[in-house]
């Protein structure tokens, strides 16, 4: 039977191997990991997860799953994923419409899709569309406050690992420093190597236009999140006047926000994050919205899940290989081959956590 009999959530505080940095969060030493495990009446299990920066908000997300989202789903048919997603969305709508509720819904939704894939014996990338198994991947550097020497060393490491593209952070206090840093990486990787830059919402529109123009000579694939996600008109100004393609979306937490941004924001790359948007169900809706506008879709975070989603759709572009990766806690980390991530053929998403290793980092409240 596919009836849901239990939903368990656990919260972990994961130390990062290297202290990272960006213009919004400053130094980042930890990530929060919230894992949801769903079991049905046959004993089959699906696993989903989401994450936070520096573990901020993780307790609230864990509590939302445990007290508000999980109880109404017990006894429901786990196959009715769209119905269950809508039920969760409206159940917490009054205090939600995004934010922490979207993160909490995401963990359960991903677990439901994993359970369905396992029951069918199919990997998600094929079950959701099956466009391709190999997805071009870029290394997502979180490195705003790295010294130039450390930035160069990181870049060499990414190249040695076989990445075919790299993203770096911008948004220092002085634009001249951003220009110097982008110039240093561009010199190291060569003129034709795909290079992206991420400002993490650092600027107002007039500042972002100035920055985009200053960075345009370095042939960026995109400039990411130059302004706050709420400033859709400002984003459009940057896209039109800045001279650099724009990517945005990691801080949009509903399909409706993406619809407005795609329609008015003049973005070149939509960047939904299944872990912060509400899961796989709305991620696929955003991908179709972008496809209808002849736009590519890229990803942010949880690369072990996004490799399936980008592989499923015809307009999938770059996969971000994120710095918050969980490789040391996985039985089989995501494989990179010739600059591409290879979606696993294991049923569901194929992510198998080492829960014994994770247990040392579990937060018990």
Tab-separated table of C-alpha atoms in Angstrom:
chain	number	residue	atom	x	y	z
A	1	UNK	CA	0.000	0.000	0.000
A	2	UNK	CA	1.173	3.544	-0.716
A	3	UNK	CA	-0.462	5.016	2.388
A	4	UNK	CA	1.925	7.237	4.364
A	5	UNK	CA	2.466	5.836	7.851
A	6	UNK	CA	5.272	8.047	9.164
A	7	UNK	CA	7.217	11.233	8.442
A	8	UNK	CA	10.337	11.821	10.519
A	9	UNK	CA	12.444	14.987	10.419
A	10	UNK	CA	15.974	15.423	11.742
A	11	UNK	CA	18.105	18.545	12.077
A	12	UNK	CA	21.892	18.552	11.647
A	13	UNK	CA	24.458	21.348	12.005
A	14	UNK	CA	27.205	20.642	9.490
A	15	UNK	CA	30.634	22.324	9.775
A	16	UNK	CA	32.048	23.334	6.386
A	17	UNK	CA	35.568	22.165	5.511
A	18	UNK	CA	36.562	25.768	4.676
A	19	UNK	CA	35.059	29.016	5.966
A	20	UNK	CA	33.268	30.577	2.996
A	21	UNK	CA	32.042	34.124	2.371
A	22	UNK	CA	29.632	36.224	0.341
A	23	UNK	CA	28.244	39.753	0.400
A	24	UNK	CA	24.982	38.871	2.180
A	25	UNK	CA	25.998	36.399	4.864
A	26	UNK	CA	29.595	37.387	5.499
A	27	UNK	CA	31.603	34.420	6.743
A	28	UNK	CA	29.884	31.037	6.502
A	29	UNK	CA	31.230	28.286	8.732
A	30	UNK	CA	28.245	25.918	8.980
A	31	UNK	CA	25.180	24.831	7.117
A	32	UNK	CA	21.936	23.549	8.531
A	33	UNK	CA	20.651	20.271	7.107
A	34	UNK	CA	17.047	19.176	7.661
A	35	UNK	CA	16.243	15.656	6.478
A	36	UNK	CA	12.717	14.238	6.086
A	37	UNK	CA	12.138	10.475	5.856
A	38	UNK	CA	8.739	9.210	4.673
A	39	UNK	CA	7.628	5.592	4.998
A	40	UNK	CA	4.579	3.974	3.479
A	41	UNK	CA	2.534	0.981	4.593
A	42	UNK	CA	4.711	-1.402	2.538
A	43	UNK	CA	7.823	-0.235	4.382
A	44	UNK	CA	9.231	1.698	1.404
A	45	UNK	CA	11.068	4.902	2.296
A	46	UNK	CA	11.754	8.208	0.571
A	47	UNK	CA	14.286	10.780	1.755
A	48	UNK	CA	14.206	14.532	1.197
A	49	UNK	CA	16.212	17.415	2.552
A	50	UNK	CA	16.773	21.154	2.598
A	51	UNK	CA	19.481	23.386	4.039
A	52	UNK	CA	20.201	26.800	5.557
A	53	UNK	CA	23.221	29.125	5.727
A	54	UNK	CA	25.047	29.089	9.075
A	55	UNK	CA	22.197	26.923	10.402
A	56	UNK	CA	19.971	30.014	10.720
A	57	UNK	CA	16.274	29.130	10.646
A	58	UNK	CA	16.843	25.374	10.717
A	59	UNK	CA	14.986	24.859	14.000
A	60	UNK	CA	11.927	26.634	12.630
A	61	UNK	CA	11.964	24.525	9.467
A	62	UNK	CA	12.336	21.341	11.509
A	63	UNK	CA	9.420	22.384	13.730
A	64	UNK	CA	7.206	23.214	10.736
A	65	UNK	CA	7.710	19.706	9.380
A	66	UNK	CA	7.199	17.986	12.701
A	67	UNK	CA	4.211	19.930	14.032
A	68	UNK	CA	2.424	21.419	11.019
A	69	UNK	CA	3.181	19.615	7.757
A	70	UNK	CA	3.665	15.972	8.682
A	71	UNK	CA	0.519	15.224	10.757
A	72	UNK	CA	-2.058	16.068	8.024
A	73	UNK	CA	-0.253	13.794	5.537
A	74	UNK	CA	-0.383	10.621	7.628
A	75	UNK	CA	-2.748	8.156	5.983
A	76	UNK	CA	-2.625	9.915	2.587
A	77	UNK	CA	-1.655	8.158	-0.646
A	78	UNK	CA	2.012	9.030	-1.255
A	79	UNK	CA	1.537	8.834	-5.032
A	80	UNK	CA	-0.662	11.949	-5.098
A	81	UNK	CA	2.300	14.319	-4.995
A	82	UNK	CA	0.667	17.345	-6.615
A	83	UNK	CA	-2.323	17.043	-4.288
A	84	UNK	CA	-0.119	16.688	-1.225
A	85	UNK	CA	1.990	19.683	-2.255
A	86	UNK	CA	-1.119	21.852	-2.593
A	87	UNK	CA	-2.375	20.614	0.742
A	88	UNK	CA	0.890	21.571	2.458
A	89	UNK	CA	1.022	24.964	0.721
A	90	UNK	CA	-2.473	25.974	1.820
A	91	UNK	CA	-2.157	24.425	5.274
A	92	UNK	CA	0.614	26.902	6.184
A	93	UNK	CA	-0.351	29.636	3.731
A	94	UNK	CA	-1.409	32.181	6.350
A	95	UNK	CA	2.075	32.219	7.907
A	96	UNK	CA	3.914	31.296	4.731
A	97	UNK	CA	3.671	31.932	0.985
A	98	UNK	CA	7.410	31.228	0.932
A	99	UNK	CA	10.209	31.665	3.426
A	100	UNK	CA	10.757	28.901	5.975
A	101	UNK	CA	7.530	27.175	4.969
A	102	UNK	CA	8.839	26.693	1.417
A	103	UNK	CA	12.011	25.105	2.819
A	104	UNK	CA	9.960	22.742	4.990
A	105	UNK	CA	7.601	21.789	2.152
A	106	UNK	CA	10.662	21.134	-0.027
A	107	UNK	CA	12.072	18.455	2.271
A	108	UNK	CA	8.793	16.527	2.235
A	109	UNK	CA	8.159	17.005	-1.488
A	110	UNK	CA	11.632	15.746	-2.394
A	111	UNK	CA	11.067	12.722	-0.139
A	112	UNK	CA	7.752	11.994	-1.875
A	113	UNK	CA	9.386	12.086	-5.323
A	114	UNK	CA	12.205	9.866	-4.067
A	115	UNK	CA	9.667	7.391	-2.700
A	116	UNK	CA	7.785	7.366	-6.007
A	117	UNK	CA	10.988	6.800	-7.978
A	118	UNK	CA	11.993	3.947	-5.698
A	119	UNK	CA	8.569	2.326	-6.019
A	120	UNK	CA	8.779	2.551	-9.823
A	121	UNK	CA	12.433	1.495	-9.925
A	122	UNK	CA	13.326	4.566	-12.001
A	123	UNK	CA	15.781	7.442	-11.464
A	124	UNK	CA	14.199	10.867	-11.183
A	125	UNK	CA	15.915	12.319	-14.245
A	126	UNK	CA	14.186	9.733	-16.447
A	127	UNK	CA	10.880	9.692	-14.568
A	128	UNK	CA	10.543	13.501	-14.838
A	129	UNK	CA	11.351	13.760	-18.539
A	130	UNK	CA	14.531	11.899	-19.403
A	131	UNK	CA	16.127	14.537	-21.627
A	132	UNK	CA	19.763	13.682	-20.816
A	133	UNK	CA	21.837	12.064	-18.103
A	134	UNK	CA	24.986	14.221	-18.412
A	135	UNK	CA	24.613	17.842	-17.266
A	136	UNK	CA	27.297	20.544	-17.674
A	137	UNK	CA	28.504	21.554	-14.214
A	138	UNK	CA	30.227	24.609	-12.800
A	139	UNK	CA	32.107	24.967	-9.524
A	140	UNK	CA	30.248	27.386	-7.255
A	141	UNK	CA	32.920	29.270	-5.340
A	142	UNK	CA	31.788	31.024	-2.128
A	143	UNK	CA	34.889	33.134	-1.842
A	144	UNK	CA	34.244	36.870	-1.525
A	145	UNK	CA	36.792	37.437	1.243
A	146	UNK	CA	39.437	35.034	-0.007
A	147	UNK	CA	42.784	36.675	-0.685
A	148	UNK	CA	43.825	36.847	-4.327
A	149	UNK	CA	46.298	34.021	-3.719
A	150	UNK	CA	43.602	31.869	-2.095
A	151	UNK	CA	41.200	32.675	-4.938
A	152	UNK	CA	43.777	31.616	-7.518
A	153	UNK	CA	44.539	28.442	-5.568
A	154	UNK	CA	40.837	27.577	-5.402
A	155	UNK	CA	40.526	28.162	-9.140
A	156	UNK	CA	43.441	25.838	-9.872
A	157	UNK	CA	41.789	23.230	-7.684
A	158	UNK	CA	38.511	23.506	-9.598
A	159	UNK	CA	40.353	23.116	-12.900
A	160	UNK	CA	42.247	20.093	-11.586
A	161	UNK	CA	38.948	18.451	-10.615
A	162	UNK	CA	37.737	18.787	-14.207
A	163	UNK	CA	35.125	21.534	-13.927
A	164	UNK	CA	34.279	23.151	-17.247
A	165	UNK	CA	33.039	26.410	-15.701
A	166	UNK	CA	33.522	28.411	-12.484
A	167	UNK	CA	31.480	30.936	-10.526
A	168	UNK	CA	33.045	33.423	-8.119
A	169	UNK	CA	31.694	36.014	-5.714
A	170	UNK	CA	31.636	39.779	-6.225
A	171	UNK	CA	30.243	42.567	-4.063
A	172	UNK	CA	33.263	43.904	-2.184
A	173	UNK	CA	33.084	47.394	-0.665
A	174	UNK	CA	35.079	48.810	-3.574
A	175	UNK	CA	34.136	47.944	-7.157
A	176	UNK	CA	37.806	48.153	-8.107
A	177	UNK	CA	38.437	45.117	-5.892
A	178	UNK	CA	35.753	43.114	-7.704
A	179	UNK	CA	37.268	44.054	-11.039
A	180	UNK	CA	40.733	43.062	-9.853
A	181	UNK	CA	39.511	39.700	-8.603
A	182	UNK	CA	37.509	38.849	-11.728
A	183	UNK	CA	40.486	39.897	-13.864
A	184	UNK	CA	42.757	37.574	-11.873
A	185	UNK	CA	40.497	34.564	-12.386
A	186	UNK	CA	39.906	35.377	-16.049
A	187	UNK	CA	43.664	35.584	-16.628
A	188	UNK	CA	44.125	32.186	-14.991
A	189	UNK	CA	41.350	30.303	-16.822
A	190	UNK	CA	41.800	31.925	-20.229
A	191	UNK	CA	39.565	34.045	-22.475
A	192	UNK	CA	37.064	31.387	-23.553
A	193	UNK	CA	36.505	29.520	-20.284
A	194	UNK	CA	32.920	29.958	-18.940
A	195	UNK	CA	33.078	32.275	-15.907
A	196	UNK	CA	30.156	33.534	-13.810
A	197	UNK	CA	30.012	36.119	-11.000
A	198	UNK	CA	27.528	36.278	-8.100
A	199	UNK	CA	26.789	39.505	-6.179
A	200	UNK	CA	24.317	37.986	-3.688
A	201	UNK	CA	21.970	41.012	-3.886
A	202	UNK	CA	24.756	43.438	-2.884
A	203	UNK	CA	23.738	46.505	-4.914
A	204	UNK	CA	20.944	48.904	-5.708
A	205	UNK	CA	20.068	49.072	-9.383
A	206	UNK	CA	22.267	52.077	-10.253
A	207	UNK	CA	25.242	50.461	-8.498
A	208	UNK	CA	24.592	47.145	-10.224
A	209	UNK	CA	24.509	48.818	-13.649
A	210	UNK	CA	27.877	50.430	-12.936
A	211	UNK	CA	29.293	47.114	-11.725
A	212	UNK	CA	27.933	45.188	-14.698
A	213	UNK	CA	29.512	47.651	-17.117
A	214	UNK	CA	32.840	47.392	-15.311
A	215	UNK	CA	32.726	43.583	-15.435
A	216	UNK	CA	31.447	43.303	-19.026
A	217	UNK	CA	34.972	43.170	-20.575
A	218	UNK	CA	35.567	39.840	-18.828
A	219	UNK	CA	32.897	38.025	-20.890
A	220	UNK	CA	30.865	36.652	-18.009
A	221	UNK	CA	28.288	33.947	-18.735
A	222	UNK	CA	26.106	35.797	-16.249
A	223	UNK	CA	26.052	38.224	-13.345
A	224	UNK	CA	23.953	36.652	-10.614
A	225	UNK	CA	21.607	38.398	-8.173
A	226	UNK	CA	22.851	41.954	-8.692
A	227	UNK	CA	19.891	43.386	-6.728
A	228	UNK	CA	17.348	42.154	-4.190
A	229	UNK	CA	14.729	39.780	-5.660
A	230	UNK	CA	11.888	42.176	-4.799
A	231	UNK	CA	13.254	44.863	-7.154
A	232	UNK	CA	12.000	43.331	-10.393
A	233	UNK	CA	11.990	46.649	-12.253
A	234	UNK	CA	15.529	47.378	-11.051
A	235	UNK	CA	16.603	43.949	-12.228
A	236	UNK	CA	15.227	44.725	-15.672
A	237	UNK	CA	17.189	47.989	-15.731
A	238	UNK	CA	20.401	46.128	-14.921
A	239	UNK	CA	19.695	43.554	-17.621
A	240	UNK	CA	19.034	46.216	-20.262
A	241	UNK	CA	21.678	48.778	-19.300
A	242	UNK	CA	24.438	46.641	-17.780
A	243	UNK	CA	25.648	44.737	-20.810
A	244	UNK	CA	25.911	41.355	-19.001
A	245	UNK	CA	23.375	38.487	-18.957
A	246	UNK	CA	21.563	38.201	-15.621
A	247	UNK	CA	20.744	35.112	-13.534
A	248	UNK	CA	18.501	35.140	-10.479
A	249	UNK	CA	16.117	32.985	-8.475
A	250	UNK	CA	17.748	31.370	-5.449
A	251	UNK	CA	15.898	33.793	-3.146
A	252	UNK	CA	12.529	33.423	-4.848
A	253	UNK	CA	10.307	31.109	-2.847
A	254	UNK	CA	7.213	30.638	-4.986
A	255	UNK	CA	6.312	29.928	-8.593
A	256	UNK	CA	4.372	33.211	-8.644
A	257	UNK	CA	7.548	35.176	-7.872
A	258	UNK	CA	9.319	33.429	-10.732
A	259	UNK	CA	6.415	34.166	-13.053
A	260	UNK	CA	6.728	37.903	-12.329
A	261	UNK	CA	10.508	37.905	-12.575
A	262	UNK	CA	10.569	35.981	-15.845
A	263	UNK	CA	7.868	38.234	-17.322
A	264	UNK	CA	9.308	41.592	-16.210
A	265	UNK	CA	12.874	41.129	-15.000
A	266	UNK	CA	14.598	40.487	-18.345
A	267	UNK	CA	16.633	37.624	-16.847
A	268	UNK	CA	18.675	35.385	-19.138
A	269	UNK	CA	18.883	32.448	-16.695
A	270	UNK	CA	16.212	31.431	-14.190
A	271	UNK	CA	17.786	29.834	-11.135
A	272	UNK	CA	15.295	27.946	-8.952
A	273	UNK	CA	16.523	26.018	-5.919
A	274	UNK	CA	14.301	23.021	-5.154
A	275	UNK	CA	15.353	23.154	-1.495
A	276	UNK	CA	14.118	26.720	-0.990
A	277	UNK	CA	11.280	26.919	-3.525
A	278	UNK	CA	9.163	24.118	-2.102
A	279	UNK	CA	10.674	21.066	-3.731
A	280	UNK	CA	10.734	19.303	-7.068
A	281	UNK	CA	7.062	19.972	-7.848
A	282	UNK	CA	7.380	23.787	-8.143
A	283	UNK	CA	10.913	23.536	-9.610
A	284	UNK	CA	9.502	21.706	-12.604
A	285	UNK	CA	6.783	24.354	-12.971
A	286	UNK	CA	9.426	27.098	-13.076
A	287	UNK	CA	11.424	25.144	-15.657
A	288	UNK	CA	8.334	24.968	-17.873
A	289	UNK	CA	7.646	28.687	-17.393
A	290	UNK	CA	11.178	29.427	-18.553
A	291	UNK	CA	10.874	26.991	-21.454
A	292	UNK	CA	7.711	28.755	-22.645
A	293	UNK	CA	9.786	31.983	-22.861
A	294	UNK	CA	12.642	30.170	-24.656
A	295	UNK	CA	14.878	30.661	-21.597
A	296	UNK	CA	17.342	28.226	-20.033
A	297	UNK	CA	17.007	27.150	-16.421
A	298	UNK	CA	19.958	26.609	-14.116
A	299	UNK	CA	20.168	25.635	-10.444
A	300	UNK	CA	21.386	26.650	-6.999
A	301	UNK	CA	22.509	24.327	-4.211
A	302	UNK	CA	21.715	20.609	-3.588
A	303	UNK	CA	23.467	19.458	-6.751
A	304	UNK	CA	22.696	15.809	-5.985
A	305	UNK	CA	18.997	16.582	-6.592
A	306	UNK	CA	19.329	19.239	-9.282
A	307	UNK	CA	21.358	17.002	-11.586
A	308	UNK	CA	18.141	14.986	-12.039
A	309	UNK	CA	15.954	18.026	-12.636
A	310	UNK	CA	18.277	19.683	-15.148
A	311	UNK	CA	18.682	16.337	-16.860
A	312	UNK	CA	14.916	15.913	-17.095
A	313	UNK	CA	14.047	19.126	-18.966
A	314	UNK	CA	15.008	20.272	-22.490
A	315	UNK	CA	16.008	23.788	-21.364
A	316	UNK	CA	18.360	22.697	-18.579
A	317	UNK	CA	21.698	24.507	-18.612
A	318	UNK	CA	24.463	24.693	-15.996
A	319	UNK	CA	24.363	22.705	-12.743
A	320	UNK	CA	25.893	24.498	-9.778
A	321	UNK	CA	28.231	22.146	-7.930
A	322	UNK	CA	27.675	23.821	-4.595
A	323	UNK	CA	30.153	24.511	-1.824
A	324	UNK	CA	27.689	23.112	0.735
A	325	UNK	CA	28.078	19.645	-0.744
A	326	UNK	CA	27.483	16.638	1.497
A	327	UNK	CA	29.984	14.279	-0.142
A	328	UNK	CA	31.522	13.069	3.132
A	329	UNK	CA	28.087	11.886	4.314
A	330	UNK	CA	27.024	10.124	1.108
A	331	UNK	CA	27.528	6.511	0.090
A	332	UNK	CA	27.997	7.545	-3.557
A	333	UNK	CA	28.781	11.239	-4.182
A	334	UNK	CA	27.808	12.830	-7.478
A	335	UNK	CA	30.237	11.890	-10.251
A	336	UNK	CA	31.928	14.433	-12.530
A	337	UNK	CA	33.099	13.400	-15.997
A	338	UNK	CA	34.498	15.691	-18.725
A	339	UNK	CA	33.039	18.748	-17.006
A	340	UNK	CA	29.592	17.163	-16.671
A	341	UNK	CA	27.758	15.759	-13.666
A	342	UNK	CA	26.333	12.290	-14.269
A	343	UNK	CA	22.826	11.731	-12.904
A	344	UNK	CA	22.746	8.383	-11.089
A	345	UNK	CA	20.595	5.594	-12.442
A	346	UNK	CA	19.650	4.388	-8.964
A	347	UNK	CA	15.891	4.545	-8.265
A	348	UNK	CA	14.629	7.875	-6.983
A	349	UNK	CA	17.276	10.536	-6.515
A	350	UNK	CA	19.834	7.950	-5.439
A	351	UNK	CA	21.124	9.959	-2.459
A	352	UNK	CA	22.039	7.545	0.323
A	353	UNK	CA	23.031	9.293	3.549
A	354	UNK	CA	25.427	7.800	6.068
A	355	UNK	CA	23.178	8.549	9.023
A	356	UNK	CA	25.725	7.141	11.471
A	357	UNK	CA	28.256	9.741	10.322
A	358	UNK	CA	25.621	12.484	10.359
A	359	UNK	CA	24.553	11.589	13.880
A	360	UNK	CA	27.595	13.336	15.370
A	361	UNK	CA	26.160	16.597	14.018
A	362	UNK	CA	22.536	16.063	14.964
A	363	UNK	CA	20.759	18.858	16.838
A	364	UNK	CA	18.375	17.470	19.424
A	365	UNK	CA	15.768	19.927	20.611
